Amino acid sequence: MTLEIAVFLSMNGKANDAISFYKKHLNAKELLLVTYSDMKKSDSSIVLTEENKDYISHSVLQIGKTKLMIAEETMIPNEIYNVGNNISLCIQSANFAEVQSFYNNLISDDRVQIIFPLSKNSFSEAYGIVQDPYGVQIQLMYDTRLK
């Protein structure tokens, strides 16, 4: 499988609690957990404080065949957290061209808002975020681990 779509939850400082909840009540298996302290090692722009150093930058849980991603932040920087803007779709593919094609197809519609242009960052050769005409935020990511 080289393509998957996962549900992504932003938890506003409660990601650790949410992860524990899903592990306990839904038998979720923890596949990945990255804290802000971990991210600081590869991204010098991260500002660590005593309050946020153990916050979750990214995590992946598996419940049955479905992946659930959980982090602290919403997709739009400085956006005020509200239930509703804390859920997005994360489309991942091990095919670089496929990620680029999805992104280009989406932004060809003038109703789509680019939140973060598709570009290389510390964890992917191609990562971007858009918002569709219906308010759904979509993350697109090239991920070689899916091969």
GROMACS .gro file of N, CA and C in nm:
model
  441
    1MET      N    1   0.085  -0.118   0.000
    1MET     CA    2   0.000   0.000   0.000
    1MET      C    3   0.089   0.123   0.000
    2THR      N    4   0.066   0.214  -0.093
    2THR     CA    5   0.146   0.335  -0.099
    2THR      C    6   0.064   0.461  -0.071
    3LEU      N    7  -0.065   0.446  -0.042
    3LEU     CA    8  -0.151   0.562  -0.018
    3LEU      C    9  -0.245   0.530   0.097
    4GLU      N   10  -0.262   0.628   0.187
    4GLU     CA   11  -0.359   0.612   0.295
    4GLU      C   12  -0.410   0.749   0.336
    5ILE      N   13  -0.529   0.750   0.394
    5ILE     CA   14  -0.587   0.871   0.451
    5ILE      C   15  -0.611   0.842   0.598
    6ALA      N   16  -0.563   0.930   0.683
    6ALA     CA   17  -0.580   0.914   0.827
    6ALA      C   18  -0.655   1.035   0.882
    7VAL      N   19  -0.725   1.015   0.991
    7VAL     CA   20  -0.789   1.125   1.063
    7VAL      C   21  -0.684   1.188   1.153
    8PHE      N   22  -0.678   1.321   1.154
    8PHE     CA   23  -0.580   1.395   1.234
    8PHE      C   24  -0.656   1.481   1.334
    9LEU      N   25  -0.624   1.465   1.463
    9LEU     CA   26  -0.689   1.542   1.568
    9LEU      C   27  -0.590   1.638   1.633
   10SER      N   28  -0.629   1.763   1.646
   10SER     CA   29  -0.552   1.863   1.721
   10SER      C   30  -0.617   1.873   1.858
   11MET      N   31  -0.535   1.863   1.964
   11MET     CA   32  -0.593   1.847   2.098
   11MET      C   33  -0.566   1.960   2.196
   12ASN      N   34  -0.508   2.072   2.152
   12ASN     CA   35  -0.498   2.191   2.235
   12ASN      C   36  -0.437   2.165   2.373
   13GLY      N   37  -0.322   2.098   2.374
   13GLY     CA   38  -0.255   2.072   2.501
   13GLY      C   39  -0.298   1.947   2.573
   14LYS      N   40  -0.388   1.871   2.513
   14LYS     CA   41  -0.439   1.750   2.578
   14LYS      C   42  -0.409   1.623   2.499
   15ALA      N   43  -0.308   1.629   2.413
   15ALA     CA   44  -0.276   1.514   2.328
   15ALA      C   45  -0.236   1.391   2.410
   16ASN      N   46  -0.153   1.410   2.512
   16ASN     CA   47  -0.114   1.295   2.595
   16ASN      C   48  -0.235   1.228   2.658
   17ASP      N   49  -0.328   1.309   2.708
   17ASP     CA   50  -0.451   1.253   2.767
   17ASP      C   51  -0.532   1.178   2.663
   18ALA      N   52  -0.545   1.236   2.544
   18ALA     CA   53  -0.623   1.172   2.438
   18ALA      C   54  -0.560   1.040   2.396
   19ILE      N   55  -0.428   1.038   2.383
   19ILE     CA   56  -0.358   0.915   2.345
   19ILE      C   57  -0.383   0.807   2.449
   20SER      N   58  -0.370   0.842   2.575
   20SER     CA   59  -0.395   0.745   2.683
   20SER      C   60  -0.539   0.694   2.677
   21PHE      N   61  -0.633   0.784   2.653
   21PHE     CA   62  -0.774   0.747   2.644
   21PHE      C   63  -0.797   0.645   2.533
   22TYR      N   64  -0.748   0.673   2.413
   22TYR     CA   65  -0.769   0.583   2.299
   22TYR      C   66  -0.696   0.450   2.318
   23LYS      N   67  -0.581   0.453   2.380
   23LYS     CA   68  -0.509   0.328   2.407
   23LYS      C   69  -0.587   0.243   2.506
   24LYS      N   70  -0.642   0.307   2.608
   24LYS     CA   71  -0.714   0.233   2.712
   24LYS      C   72  -0.850   0.183   2.664
   25HIS      N   73  -0.925   0.270   2.598
   25HIS     CA   74  -1.065   0.238   2.568
   25HIS      C   75  -1.088   0.179   2.429
   26LEU      N   76  -0.994   0.199   2.336
   26LEU     CA   77  -1.011   0.146   2.201
   26LEU      C   78  -0.898   0.052   2.161
   27ASN      N   79  -0.816   0.014   2.257
   27ASN     CA   80  -0.702  -0.075   2.232
   27ASN      C   81  -0.611  -0.023   2.121
   28ALA      N   82  -0.596   0.109   2.115
   28ALA     CA   83  -0.510   0.169   2.013
   28ALA      C   84  -0.365   0.131   2.039
   29LYS      N   85  -0.295   0.104   1.931
   29LYS     CA   86  -0.152   0.072   1.939
   29LYS      C   87  -0.074   0.197   1.900
   30GLU      N   88   0.023   0.235   1.982
   30GLU     CA   89   0.104   0.354   1.954
   30GLU      C   90   0.213   0.317   1.854
   31LEU      N   91   0.210   0.380   1.736
   31LEU     CA   92   0.309   0.355   1.632
   31LEU      C   93   0.420   0.459   1.631
   32LEU      N   94   0.389   0.581   1.674
   32LEU     CA   95   0.486   0.691   1.670
   32LEU      C   96   0.446   0.796   1.771
   33LEU      N   97   0.545   0.854   1.839
   33LEU     CA   98   0.519   0.963   1.933
   33LEU      C   99   0.640   1.057   1.929
   34VAL      N  100   0.617   1.182   1.892
   34VAL     CA  101   0.723   1.282   1.882
   34VAL      C  102   0.681   1.403   1.965
   35THR      N  103   0.764   1.440   2.063
   35THR     CA  104   0.735   1.555   2.146
   35THR      C  105   0.798   1.682   2.087
   36TYR      N  106   0.761   1.797   2.142
   36TYR     CA  107   0.824   1.921   2.099
   36TYR      C  108   0.975   1.915   2.126
   37SER      N  109   1.014   1.855   2.238
   37SER     CA  110   1.157   1.840   2.269
   37SER      C  111   1.228   1.758   2.161
   38ASP      N  112   1.161   1.652   2.112
   38ASP     CA  113   1.218   1.572   2.004
   38ASP      C  114   1.231   1.655   1.877
   39MET      N  115   1.130   1.734   1.845
   39MET     CA  116   1.130   1.815   1.722
   39MET      C  117   1.238   1.923   1.727
   40LYS      N  118   1.265   1.976   1.844
   40LYS     CA  119   1.366   2.081   1.859
   40LYS      C  120   1.502   2.035   1.807
   41LYS      N  121   1.528   1.904   1.816
   41LYS     CA  122   1.656   1.850   1.769
   41LYS      C  123   1.675   1.866   1.619
   42SER      N  124   1.564   1.869   1.543
   42SER     CA  125   1.575   1.882   1.397
   42SER      C  126   1.518   2.012   1.343
   43ASP      N  127   1.453   2.090   1.430
   43ASP     CA  128   1.391   2.216   1.385
   43ASP      C  129   1.419   2.324   1.489
   44SER      N  130   1.518   2.407   1.462
   44SER     CA  131   1.561   2.509   1.559
   44SER      C  132   1.457   2.618   1.582
   45SER      N  133   1.355   2.626   1.496
   45SER     CA  134   1.252   2.730   1.514
   45SER      C  135   1.154   2.696   1.627
   46ILE      N  136   1.155   2.572   1.674
   46ILE     CA  137   1.066   2.532   1.785
   46ILE      C  138   1.110   2.604   1.911
   47VAL      N  139   1.015   2.670   1.978
   47VAL     CA  140   1.043   2.739   2.104
   47VAL      C  141   0.994   2.650   2.217
   48LEU      N  142   1.088   2.602   2.297
   48LEU     CA  143   1.053   2.515   2.409
   48LEU      C  144   1.033   2.596   2.536
   49THR      N  145   0.929   2.559   2.610
   49THR     CA  146   0.905   2.616   2.741
   49THR      C  147   0.885   2.500   2.838
   50GLU      N  148   0.884   2.531   2.964
   50GLU     CA  149   0.858   2.428   3.064
   50GLU      C  150   0.719   2.368   3.042
   51GLU      N  151   0.625   2.450   2.996
   51GLU     CA  152   0.487   2.404   2.974
   51GLU      C  153   0.474   2.314   2.852
   52ASN      N  154   0.545   2.345   2.743
   52ASN     CA  155   0.521   2.272   2.618
   52ASN      C  156   0.625   2.165   2.584
   53LYS      N  157   0.732   2.152   2.660
   53LYS     CA  158   0.842   2.061   2.622
   53LYS      C  159   0.797   1.916   2.604
   54ASP      N  160   0.693   1.873   2.676
   54ASP     CA  161   0.643   1.737   2.662
   54ASP      C  162   0.517   1.729   2.577
   55TYR      N  163   0.476   1.842   2.518
   55TYR     CA  164   0.361   1.840   2.428
   55TYR      C  165   0.392   1.750   2.309
   56ILE      N  166   0.287   1.700   2.246
   56ILE     CA  167   0.301   1.610   2.133
   56ILE      C  168   0.301   1.690   2.003
   57SER      N  169   0.410   1.678   1.929
   57SER     CA  170   0.420   1.741   1.798
   57SER      C  171   0.348   1.656   1.694
   58HIS      N  172   0.364   1.524   1.709
   58HIS     CA  173   0.298   1.431   1.616
   58HIS      C  174   0.294   1.293   1.679
   59SER      N  175   0.185   1.224   1.657
   59SER     CA  176   0.174   1.084   1.701
   59SER      C  177   0.088   1.009   1.602
   60VAL      N  178   0.107   0.879   1.598
   60VAL     CA  179   0.026   0.793   1.514
   60VAL      C  180  -0.017   0.674   1.599
   61LEU      N  181  -0.147   0.654   1.605
   61LEU     CA  182  -0.205   0.538   1.671
   61LEU      C  183  -0.271   0.453   1.565
   62GLN      N  184  -0.283   0.324   1.592
   62GLN     CA  185  -0.356   0.237   1.501
   62GLN      C  186  -0.468   0.171   1.579
   63ILE      N  187  -0.588   0.184   1.525
   63ILE     CA  188  -0.707   0.120   1.582
   63ILE      C  189  -0.762   0.033   1.472
   64GLY      N  190  -0.746  -0.099   1.486
   64GLY     CA  191  -0.782  -0.190   1.377
   64GLY      C  192  -0.693  -0.160   1.258
   65LYS      N  193  -0.754  -0.131   1.143
   65LYS     CA  194  -0.677  -0.098   1.022
   65LYS      C  195  -0.666   0.052   1.000
   66THR      N  196  -0.720   0.131   1.092
   66THR     CA  197  -0.727   0.276   1.075
   66THR      C  198  -0.620   0.345   1.157
   67LYS      N  199  -0.557   0.446   1.098
   67LYS     CA  200  -0.459   0.526   1.170
   67LYS      C  201  -0.524   0.655   1.217
   68LEU      N  202  -0.490   0.692   1.340
   68LEU     CA  203  -0.537   0.814   1.402
   68LEU      C  204  -0.414   0.893   1.442
   69MET      N  205  -0.404   1.015   1.392
   69MET     CA  206  -0.290   1.101   1.425
   69MET      C  207  -0.336   1.205   1.525
   70ILE      N  208  -0.252   1.232   1.623
   70ILE     CA  209  -0.287   1.328   1.728
   70ILE      C  210  -0.169   1.420   1.754
   71ALA      N  211  -0.197   1.549   1.765
   71ALA     CA  212  -0.097   1.650   1.801
   71ALA      C  213  -0.167   1.759   1.881
   72GLU      N  214  -0.090   1.858   1.923
   72GLU     CA  215  -0.146   1.967   2.003
   72GLU      C  216  -0.209   2.077   1.919
   73GLU      N  217  -0.141   2.116   1.811
   73GLU     CA  218  -0.175   2.236   1.736
   73GLU      C  219  -0.280   2.215   1.629
   74THR      N  220  -0.356   2.322   1.599
   74THR     CA  221  -0.444   2.322   1.483
   74THR      C  222  -0.358   2.345   1.359
   75MET      N  223  -0.414   2.329   1.241
   75MET     CA  224  -0.337   2.338   1.117
   75MET      C  225  -0.301   2.481   1.078
   76ILE      N  226  -0.381   2.578   1.117
   76ILE     CA  227  -0.353   2.718   1.085
   76ILE      C  228  -0.282   2.781   1.205
   77PRO      N  229  -0.158   2.826   1.185
   77PRO     CA  230  -0.085   2.887   1.297
   77PRO      C  231  -0.166   3.001   1.361
   78ASN      N  232  -0.163   3.008   1.491
   78ASN     CA  233  -0.230   3.112   1.569
   78ASN      C  234  -0.382   3.107   1.563
   79GLU      N  235  -0.438   2.999   1.505
   79GLU     CA  236  -0.583   2.985   1.502
   79GLU      C  237  -0.632   2.952   1.643
   80ILE      N  238  -0.742   3.011   1.681
   80ILE     CA  239  -0.801   2.981   1.811
   80ILE      C  240  -0.867   2.844   1.803
   81TYR      N  241  -0.830   2.758   1.897
   81TYR     CA  242  -0.881   2.621   1.900
   81TYR      C  243  -1.031   2.621   1.928
   82ASN      N  244  -1.104   2.548   1.847
   82ASN     CA  245  -1.247   2.522   1.868
   82ASN      C  246  -1.275   2.381   1.825
   83VAL      N  247  -1.368   2.316   1.892
   83VAL     CA  248  -1.410   2.185   1.844
   83VAL      C  249  -1.469   2.209   1.706
   84GLY      N  250  -1.420   2.137   1.608
   84GLY     CA  251  -1.459   2.156   1.469
   84GLY      C  252  -1.337   2.190   1.384
   85ASN      N  253  -1.249   2.279   1.434
   85ASN     CA  254  -1.127   2.307   1.359
   85ASN      C  255  -1.012   2.222   1.408
   86ASN      N  256  -1.043   2.123   1.489
   86ASN     CA  257  -0.939   2.036   1.544
   86ASN      C  258  -0.931   1.903   1.471
   87ILE      N  259  -1.001   1.890   1.359
   87ILE     CA  260  -1.001   1.765   1.283
   87ILE      C  261  -0.962   1.795   1.138
   88SER      N  262  -0.869   1.717   1.085
   88SER     CA  263  -0.832   1.730   0.945
   88SER      C  264  -0.807   1.591   0.888
   89LEU      N  265  -0.795   1.585   0.756
   89LEU     CA  266  -0.758   1.461   0.690
   89LEU      C  267  -0.611   1.470   0.653
   90CYS      N  268  -0.539   1.360   0.669
   90CYS     CA  269  -0.398   1.355   0.630
   90CYS      C  270  -0.384   1.251   0.520
   91ILE      N  271  -0.356   1.296   0.399
   91ILE     CA  272  -0.337   1.207   0.286
   91ILE      C  273  -0.187   1.186   0.269
   92GLN      N  274  -0.145   1.062   0.284
   92GLN     CA  275  -0.003   1.028   0.275
   92GLN      C  276   0.019   0.930   0.161
   93SER      N  277   0.130   0.946   0.093
   93SER     CA  278   0.163   0.854  -0.014
   93SER      C  279   0.314   0.835  -0.020
   94ALA      N  280   0.355   0.714  -0.057
   94ALA     CA  281   0.496   0.684  -0.081
   94ALA      C  282   0.535   0.720  -0.224
   95ASN      N  283   0.441   0.774  -0.299
   95ASN     CA  284   0.464   0.815  -0.437
   95ASN      C  285   0.468   0.968  -0.441
   96PHE      N  286   0.587   1.023  -0.459
   96PHE     CA  287   0.607   1.168  -0.458
   96PHE      C  288   0.518   1.237  -0.562
   97ALA      N  289   0.514   1.181  -0.681
   97ALA     CA  290   0.435   1.241  -0.790
   97ALA      C  291   0.287   1.242  -0.756
   98GLU      N  292   0.240   1.141  -0.685
   98GLU     CA  293   0.100   1.134  -0.646
   98GLU      C  294   0.065   1.248  -0.550
   99VAL      N  295   0.153   1.272  -0.453
   99VAL     CA  296   0.131   1.382  -0.358
   99VAL      C  297   0.126   1.515  -0.433
  100GLN      N  298   0.222   1.536  -0.523
  100GLN     CA  299   0.226   1.660  -0.602
  100GLN      C  300   0.099   1.674  -0.686
  101SER      N  301   0.054   1.565  -0.745
  101SER     CA  302  -0.064   1.568  -0.829
  101SER      C  303  -0.190   1.604  -0.748
  102PHE      N  304  -0.206   1.540  -0.632
  102PHE     CA  305  -0.320   1.573  -0.545
  102PHE      C  306  -0.317   1.722  -0.509
  103TYR      N  307  -0.201   1.770  -0.468
  103TYR     CA  308  -0.187   1.910  -0.428
  103TYR      C  309  -0.222   2.002  -0.545
  104ASN      N  310  -0.164   1.978  -0.661
  104ASN     CA  311  -0.190   2.062  -0.778
  104ASN      C  312  -0.336   2.057  -0.819
  105ASN      N  313  -0.398   1.939  -0.813
  105ASN     CA  314  -0.540   1.928  -0.845
  105ASN      C  315  -0.625   2.010  -0.749
  106LEU      N  316  -0.592   2.001  -0.620
  106LEU     CA  317  -0.669   2.075  -0.520
  106LEU      C  318  -0.655   2.226  -0.539
  107ILE      N  319  -0.533   2.275  -0.556
  107ILE     CA  320  -0.515   2.420  -0.564
  107ILE      C  321  -0.556   2.478  -0.699
  108SER      N  322  -0.588   2.391  -0.795
  108SER     CA  323  -0.639   2.442  -0.923
  108SER      C  324  -0.781   2.496  -0.908
  109ASP      N  325  -0.848   2.462  -0.800
  109ASP     CA  326  -0.981   2.513  -0.771
  109ASP      C  327  -0.963   2.642  -0.690
  110ASP      N  328  -1.011   2.754  -0.742
  110ASP     CA  329  -0.987   2.882  -0.674
  110ASP      C  330  -1.059   2.896  -0.541
  111ARG      N  331  -1.143   2.801  -0.507
  111ARG     CA  332  -1.209   2.803  -0.377
  111ARG      C  333  -1.124   2.739  -0.268
  112VAL      N  334  -1.014   2.673  -0.307
  112VAL     CA  335  -0.926   2.607  -0.211
  112VAL      C  336  -0.826   2.709  -0.156
  113GLN      N  337  -0.815   2.711  -0.023
  113GLN     CA  338  -0.721   2.801   0.045
  113GLN      C  339  -0.592   2.726   0.077
  114ILE      N  340  -0.479   2.783   0.039
  114ILE     CA  341  -0.350   2.724   0.074
  114ILE      C  342  -0.312   2.774   0.213
  115ILE      N  343  -0.300   2.681   0.306
  115ILE     CA  344  -0.259   2.715   0.443
  115ILE      C  345  -0.107   2.708   0.454
  116PHE      N  346  -0.050   2.603   0.396
  116PHE     CA  347   0.095   2.583   0.397
  116PHE      C  348   0.131   2.521   0.262
  117PRO      N  349   0.204   2.592   0.176
  117PRO     CA  350   0.236   2.540   0.043
  117PRO      C  351   0.316   2.408   0.050
  118LEU      N  352   0.294   2.323  -0.047
  118LEU     CA  353   0.366   2.196  -0.053
  118LEU      C  354   0.515   2.225  -0.067
  119SER      N  355   0.592   2.178   0.031
  119SER     CA  356   0.736   2.203   0.031
  119SER      C  357   0.807   2.104   0.122
  120LYS      N  358   0.938   2.104   0.113
  120LYS     CA  359   1.022   2.017   0.197
  120LYS      C  360   1.029   2.077   0.337
  121ASN      N  361   1.027   1.989   0.438
  121ASN     CA  362   1.049   2.035   0.576
  121ASN      C  363   1.131   1.931   0.650
  122SER      N  364   1.136   1.940   0.781
  122SER     CA  365   1.225   1.853   0.859
  122SER      C  366   1.179   1.708   0.864
  123PHE      N  367   1.053   1.678   0.827
  123PHE     CA  368   1.006   1.540   0.835
  123PHE      C  369   0.956   1.483   0.703
  124SER      N  370   0.955   1.563   0.597
  124SER     CA  371   0.908   1.512   0.469
  124SER      C  372   0.967   1.593   0.354
  125GLU      N  373   0.989   1.526   0.242
  125GLU     CA  374   1.034   1.594   0.120
  125GLU      C  375   0.921   1.677   0.058
  126ALA      N  376   0.797   1.646   0.096
  126ALA     CA  377   0.681   1.720   0.044
  126ALA      C  378   0.569   1.715   0.148
  127TYR      N  379   0.535   1.832   0.202
  127TYR     CA  380   0.427   1.842   0.300
  127TYR      C  381   0.356   1.975   0.277
  128GLY      N  382   0.224   1.971   0.276
  128GLY     CA  383   0.145   2.093   0.259
  128GLY      C  384   0.009   2.078   0.322
  129ILE      N  385  -0.057   2.193   0.342
  129ILE     CA  386  -0.191   2.193   0.400
  129ILE      C  387  -0.279   2.288   0.319
  130VAL      N  388  -0.398   2.240   0.285
  130VAL     CA  389  -0.496   2.323   0.217
  130VAL      C  390  -0.630   2.310   0.291
  131GLN      N  391  -0.718   2.404   0.261
  131GLN     CA  392  -0.855   2.394   0.315
  131GLN      C  393  -0.949   2.392   0.196
  132ASP      N  394  -1.035   2.291   0.191
  132ASP     CA  395  -1.126   2.278   0.077
  132ASP      C  396  -1.243   2.377   0.090
  133PRO      N  397  -1.328   2.386  -0.011
  133PRO     CA  398  -1.438   2.484  -0.008
  133PRO      C  399  -1.539   2.460   0.105
  134TYR      N  400  -1.530   2.346   0.169
  134TYR     CA  401  -1.628   2.310   0.272
  134TYR      C  402  -1.571   2.322   0.413
  135GLY      N  403  -1.450   2.379   0.423
  135GLY     CA  404  -1.388   2.400   0.552
  135GLY      C  405  -1.304   2.284   0.603
  136VAL      N  406  -1.289   2.178   0.524
  136VAL     CA  407  -1.210   2.062   0.565
  136VAL      C  408  -1.064   2.089   0.535
  137GLN      N  409  -0.981   2.081   0.637
  137GLN     CA  410  -0.838   2.099   0.619
  137GLN      C  411  -0.777   1.965   0.578
  138ILE      N  412  -0.693   1.968   0.475
  138ILE     CA  413  -0.632   1.848   0.419
  138ILE      C  414  -0.481   1.864   0.421
  139GLN      N  415  -0.416   1.772   0.490
  139GLN     CA  416  -0.270   1.768   0.490
  139GLN      C  417  -0.227   1.668   0.383
  140LEU      N  418  -0.125   1.702   0.308
  140LEU     CA  419  -0.070   1.613   0.206
  140LEU      C  420   0.076   1.588   0.240
  141MET      N  421   0.117   1.459   0.240
  141MET     CA  422   0.254   1.430   0.281
  141MET      C  423   0.310   1.312   0.204
  142TYR      N  424   0.432   1.331   0.156
  142TYR     CA  425   0.511   1.223   0.097
  142TYR      C  426   0.574   1.147   0.213
  143ASP      N  427   0.550   1.016   0.219
  143ASP     CA  428   0.599   0.934   0.331
  143ASP      C  429   0.651   0.802   0.277
  144THR      N  430   0.782   0.788   0.274
  144THR     CA  431   0.845   0.666   0.220
  144THR      C  432   0.820   0.543   0.306
  145ARG      N  433   0.776   0.562   0.431
  145ARG     CA  434   0.750   0.448   0.519
  145ARG      C  435   0.632   0.364   0.471
  146LEU      N  436   0.551   0.416   0.378
  146LEU     CA  437   0.434   0.344   0.328
  146LEU      C  438   0.470   0.242   0.220
  147LYS      N  439   0.594   0.242   0.173
  147LYS     CA  440   0.635   0.147   0.068
  147LYS      C  441   0.636   0.006   0.119
   0.00000   0.00000   0.00000
